[in-house]
XYZ file of C-alpha atoms in Angstrom:
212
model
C 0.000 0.000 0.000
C 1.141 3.588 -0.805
C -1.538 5.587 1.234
C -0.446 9.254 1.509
C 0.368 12.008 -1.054
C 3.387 12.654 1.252
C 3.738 16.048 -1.103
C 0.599 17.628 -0.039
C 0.227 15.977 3.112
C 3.529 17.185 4.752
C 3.804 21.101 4.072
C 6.337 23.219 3.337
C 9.706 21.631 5.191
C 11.260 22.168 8.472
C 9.591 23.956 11.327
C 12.108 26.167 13.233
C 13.783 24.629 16.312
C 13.215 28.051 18.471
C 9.292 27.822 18.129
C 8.589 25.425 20.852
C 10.492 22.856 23.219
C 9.078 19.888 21.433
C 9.034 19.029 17.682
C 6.495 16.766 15.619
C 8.476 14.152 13.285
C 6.554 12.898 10.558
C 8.143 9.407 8.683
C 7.708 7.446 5.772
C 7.651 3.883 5.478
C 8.035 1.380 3.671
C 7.740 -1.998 4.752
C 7.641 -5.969 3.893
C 4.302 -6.876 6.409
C 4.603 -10.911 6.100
C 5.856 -10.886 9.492
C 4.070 -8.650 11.099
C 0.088 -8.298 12.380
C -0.962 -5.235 10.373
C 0.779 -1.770 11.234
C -1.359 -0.977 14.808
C 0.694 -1.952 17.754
C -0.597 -4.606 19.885
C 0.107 -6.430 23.151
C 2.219 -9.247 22.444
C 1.802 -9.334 18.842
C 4.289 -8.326 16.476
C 3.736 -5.140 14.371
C 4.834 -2.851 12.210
C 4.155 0.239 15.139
C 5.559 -1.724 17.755
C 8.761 -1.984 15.924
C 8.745 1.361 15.243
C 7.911 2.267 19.148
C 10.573 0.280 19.799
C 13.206 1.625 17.918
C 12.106 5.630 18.898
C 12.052 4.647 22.159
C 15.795 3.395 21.850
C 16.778 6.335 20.060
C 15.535 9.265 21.913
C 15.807 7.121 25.484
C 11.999 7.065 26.529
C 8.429 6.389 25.591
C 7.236 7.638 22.290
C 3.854 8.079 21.295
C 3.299 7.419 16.968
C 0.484 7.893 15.170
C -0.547 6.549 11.808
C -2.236 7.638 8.393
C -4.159 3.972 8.688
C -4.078 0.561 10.038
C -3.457 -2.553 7.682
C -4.125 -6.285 7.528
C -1.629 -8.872 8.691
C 0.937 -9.421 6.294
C 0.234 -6.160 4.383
C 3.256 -4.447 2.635
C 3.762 -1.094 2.235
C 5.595 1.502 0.056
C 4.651 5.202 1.569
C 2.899 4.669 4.872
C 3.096 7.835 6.898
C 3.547 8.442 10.422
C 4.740 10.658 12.943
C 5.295 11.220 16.344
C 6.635 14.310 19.093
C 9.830 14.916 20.743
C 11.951 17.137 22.517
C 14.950 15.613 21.401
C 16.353 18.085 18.801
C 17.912 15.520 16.301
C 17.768 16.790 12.820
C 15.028 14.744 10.765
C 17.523 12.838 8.346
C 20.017 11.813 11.292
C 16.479 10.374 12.936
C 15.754 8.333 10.163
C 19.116 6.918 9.808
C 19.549 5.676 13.357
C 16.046 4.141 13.214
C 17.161 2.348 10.125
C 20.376 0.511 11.863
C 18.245 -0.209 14.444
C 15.130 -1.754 12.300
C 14.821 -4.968 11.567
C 15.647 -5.510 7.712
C 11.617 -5.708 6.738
C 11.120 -1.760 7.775
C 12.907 1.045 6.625
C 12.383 4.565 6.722
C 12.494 6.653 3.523
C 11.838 9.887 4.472
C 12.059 12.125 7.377
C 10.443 15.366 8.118
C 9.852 18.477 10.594
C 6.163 19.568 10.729
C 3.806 21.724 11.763
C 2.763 20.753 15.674
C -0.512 19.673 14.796
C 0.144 17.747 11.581
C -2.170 14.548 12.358
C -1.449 11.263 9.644
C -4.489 9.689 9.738
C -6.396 13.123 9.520
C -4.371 15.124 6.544
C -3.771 12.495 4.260
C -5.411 13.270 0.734
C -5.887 9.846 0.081
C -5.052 6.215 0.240
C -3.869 4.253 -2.393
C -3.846 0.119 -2.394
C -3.205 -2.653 -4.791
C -4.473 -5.941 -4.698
C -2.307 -8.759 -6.891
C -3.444 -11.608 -8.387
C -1.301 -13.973 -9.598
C -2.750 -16.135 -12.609
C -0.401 -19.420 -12.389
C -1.241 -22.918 -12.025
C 2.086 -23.765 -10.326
C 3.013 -22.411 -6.686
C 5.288 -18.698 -7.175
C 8.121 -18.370 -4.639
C 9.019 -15.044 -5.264
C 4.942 -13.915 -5.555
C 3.691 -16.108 -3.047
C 4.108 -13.071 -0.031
C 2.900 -10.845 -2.832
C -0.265 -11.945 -4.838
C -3.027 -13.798 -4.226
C -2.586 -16.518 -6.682
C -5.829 -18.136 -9.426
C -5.261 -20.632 -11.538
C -7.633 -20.108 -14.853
C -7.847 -17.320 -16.548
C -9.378 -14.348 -15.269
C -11.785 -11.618 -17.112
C -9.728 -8.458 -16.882
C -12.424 -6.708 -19.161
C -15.498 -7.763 -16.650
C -13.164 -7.196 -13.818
C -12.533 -3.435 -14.918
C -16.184 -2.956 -15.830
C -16.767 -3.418 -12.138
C -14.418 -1.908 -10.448
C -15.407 1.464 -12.127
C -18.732 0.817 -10.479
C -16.928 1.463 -7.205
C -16.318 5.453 -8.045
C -17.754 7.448 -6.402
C -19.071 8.140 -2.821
C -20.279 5.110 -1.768
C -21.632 3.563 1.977
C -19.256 1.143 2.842
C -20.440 0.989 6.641
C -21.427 -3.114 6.382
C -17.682 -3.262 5.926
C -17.288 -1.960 9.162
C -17.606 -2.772 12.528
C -17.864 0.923 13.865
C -20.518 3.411 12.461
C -18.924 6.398 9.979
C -19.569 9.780 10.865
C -20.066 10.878 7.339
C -22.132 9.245 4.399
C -19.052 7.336 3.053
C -15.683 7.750 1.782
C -15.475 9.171 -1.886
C -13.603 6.209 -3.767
C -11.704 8.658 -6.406
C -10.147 5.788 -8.627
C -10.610 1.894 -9.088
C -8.791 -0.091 -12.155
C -8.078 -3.075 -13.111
C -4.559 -3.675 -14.669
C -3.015 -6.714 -16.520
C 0.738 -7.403 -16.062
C 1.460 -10.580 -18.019
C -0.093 -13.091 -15.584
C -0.338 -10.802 -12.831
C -3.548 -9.103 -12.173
C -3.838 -5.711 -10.261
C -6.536 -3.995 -8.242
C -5.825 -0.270 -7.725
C -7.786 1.445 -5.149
C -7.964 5.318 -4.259
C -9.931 6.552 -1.919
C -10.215 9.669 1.002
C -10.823 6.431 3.363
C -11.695 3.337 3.604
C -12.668 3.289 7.375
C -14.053 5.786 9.924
């Protein structure tokens, strides 16, 4: 998943030091999920925000709260996941996102780090979220795919498959998808395609949200 147009999402750059005694970090991720329980830190389950908490909490030498654009599935993977957390520690963003990186395990890495404003929130000023779904149409087992797609054996309709997911445009009430009521009358799905790589199928997904 690729959730956040980091561009829009993150300002205008670095937020001077003299402002305030604490600063807000915001990160972005990118991450191979097949070991982990989604992003959301939980109690005795690994995740992608529990190694994170672990590693901030090693570098700056105390608790650290995070907060993420959105929670994922277990074993989801992720190419721009944004999150961000505050500290009065006054390491410069790119020396932060080195030391996290030689102290991540090899799955998680950190490909950009920022200063923003106090009150930037993930979750609440992303633009949009963007997923893929892969399909892999083989009759034999992939090794390389088989953390990665989804795999069908027969061939797939790619034409009735894209006639459908255009259906999905739109704002749309997605709330029987959900186990907590939205707020709003549904997220406005801004693209859904179907795309044909050789044998490999792929859902694209864009929407504001896909949960309240």
């Amino acid at each position: 998943m690729a959730p956040i147009d980091v561009a829009s999402s993150l300002g205008n750059g670095t937020v001077s030091k003299s402002e305030s005694a604490s600063w807000r970090i915001a990160l972005v991720l990118e991450y191979q999920g097949s070991n982990y329980q989604g992003f959301q830190a939980q109690r005795d389950t690994p995740t992608v925000q529990g190694e994170m908490d672990q590693a901030l909490e090693a570098l700056m030498g105390g608790p650290i709260k995070t907060w993420g654009a959105s929670r994922t599935d277990s074993g989801a993977h992720a190419l721009g996941q944004v999150m961000a957390f505050t500290t009065q520690v006054p390491y410069p963003a790119d020396v932060i996102a080195r030391a996290l990186n030689a102290r991540l395990p090899a799955d998680i890495r950190v490909q950009g780090a920022y200063e923003v404003e106090p009150g930037f929130d993930p979750r609440r000023h992303a633009s949009s979220r963007r997923y893929q779904y892969h399909f892999l149409e083989r009759d034999k087992h992939s090794a390389l795919w088989r953390h990665f797609a989804y795999q069908v054996r027969g061939p797939l309709n790619v034409e009735a498959m894209g006639r459908a997911a255009a259906c999905l445009v739109g704002r749309r009430d997605l709330s029987a998808f959900s186990s907590s009521p939205w707020t709003c009358t549904g997220p406005e799905v801004l693209q859904a395609e179907i795309q044909r790589q050789d044998d490999l199928v792929i859902l694209a997904i864009e929407a504001q949200a896909f949960r309240p």
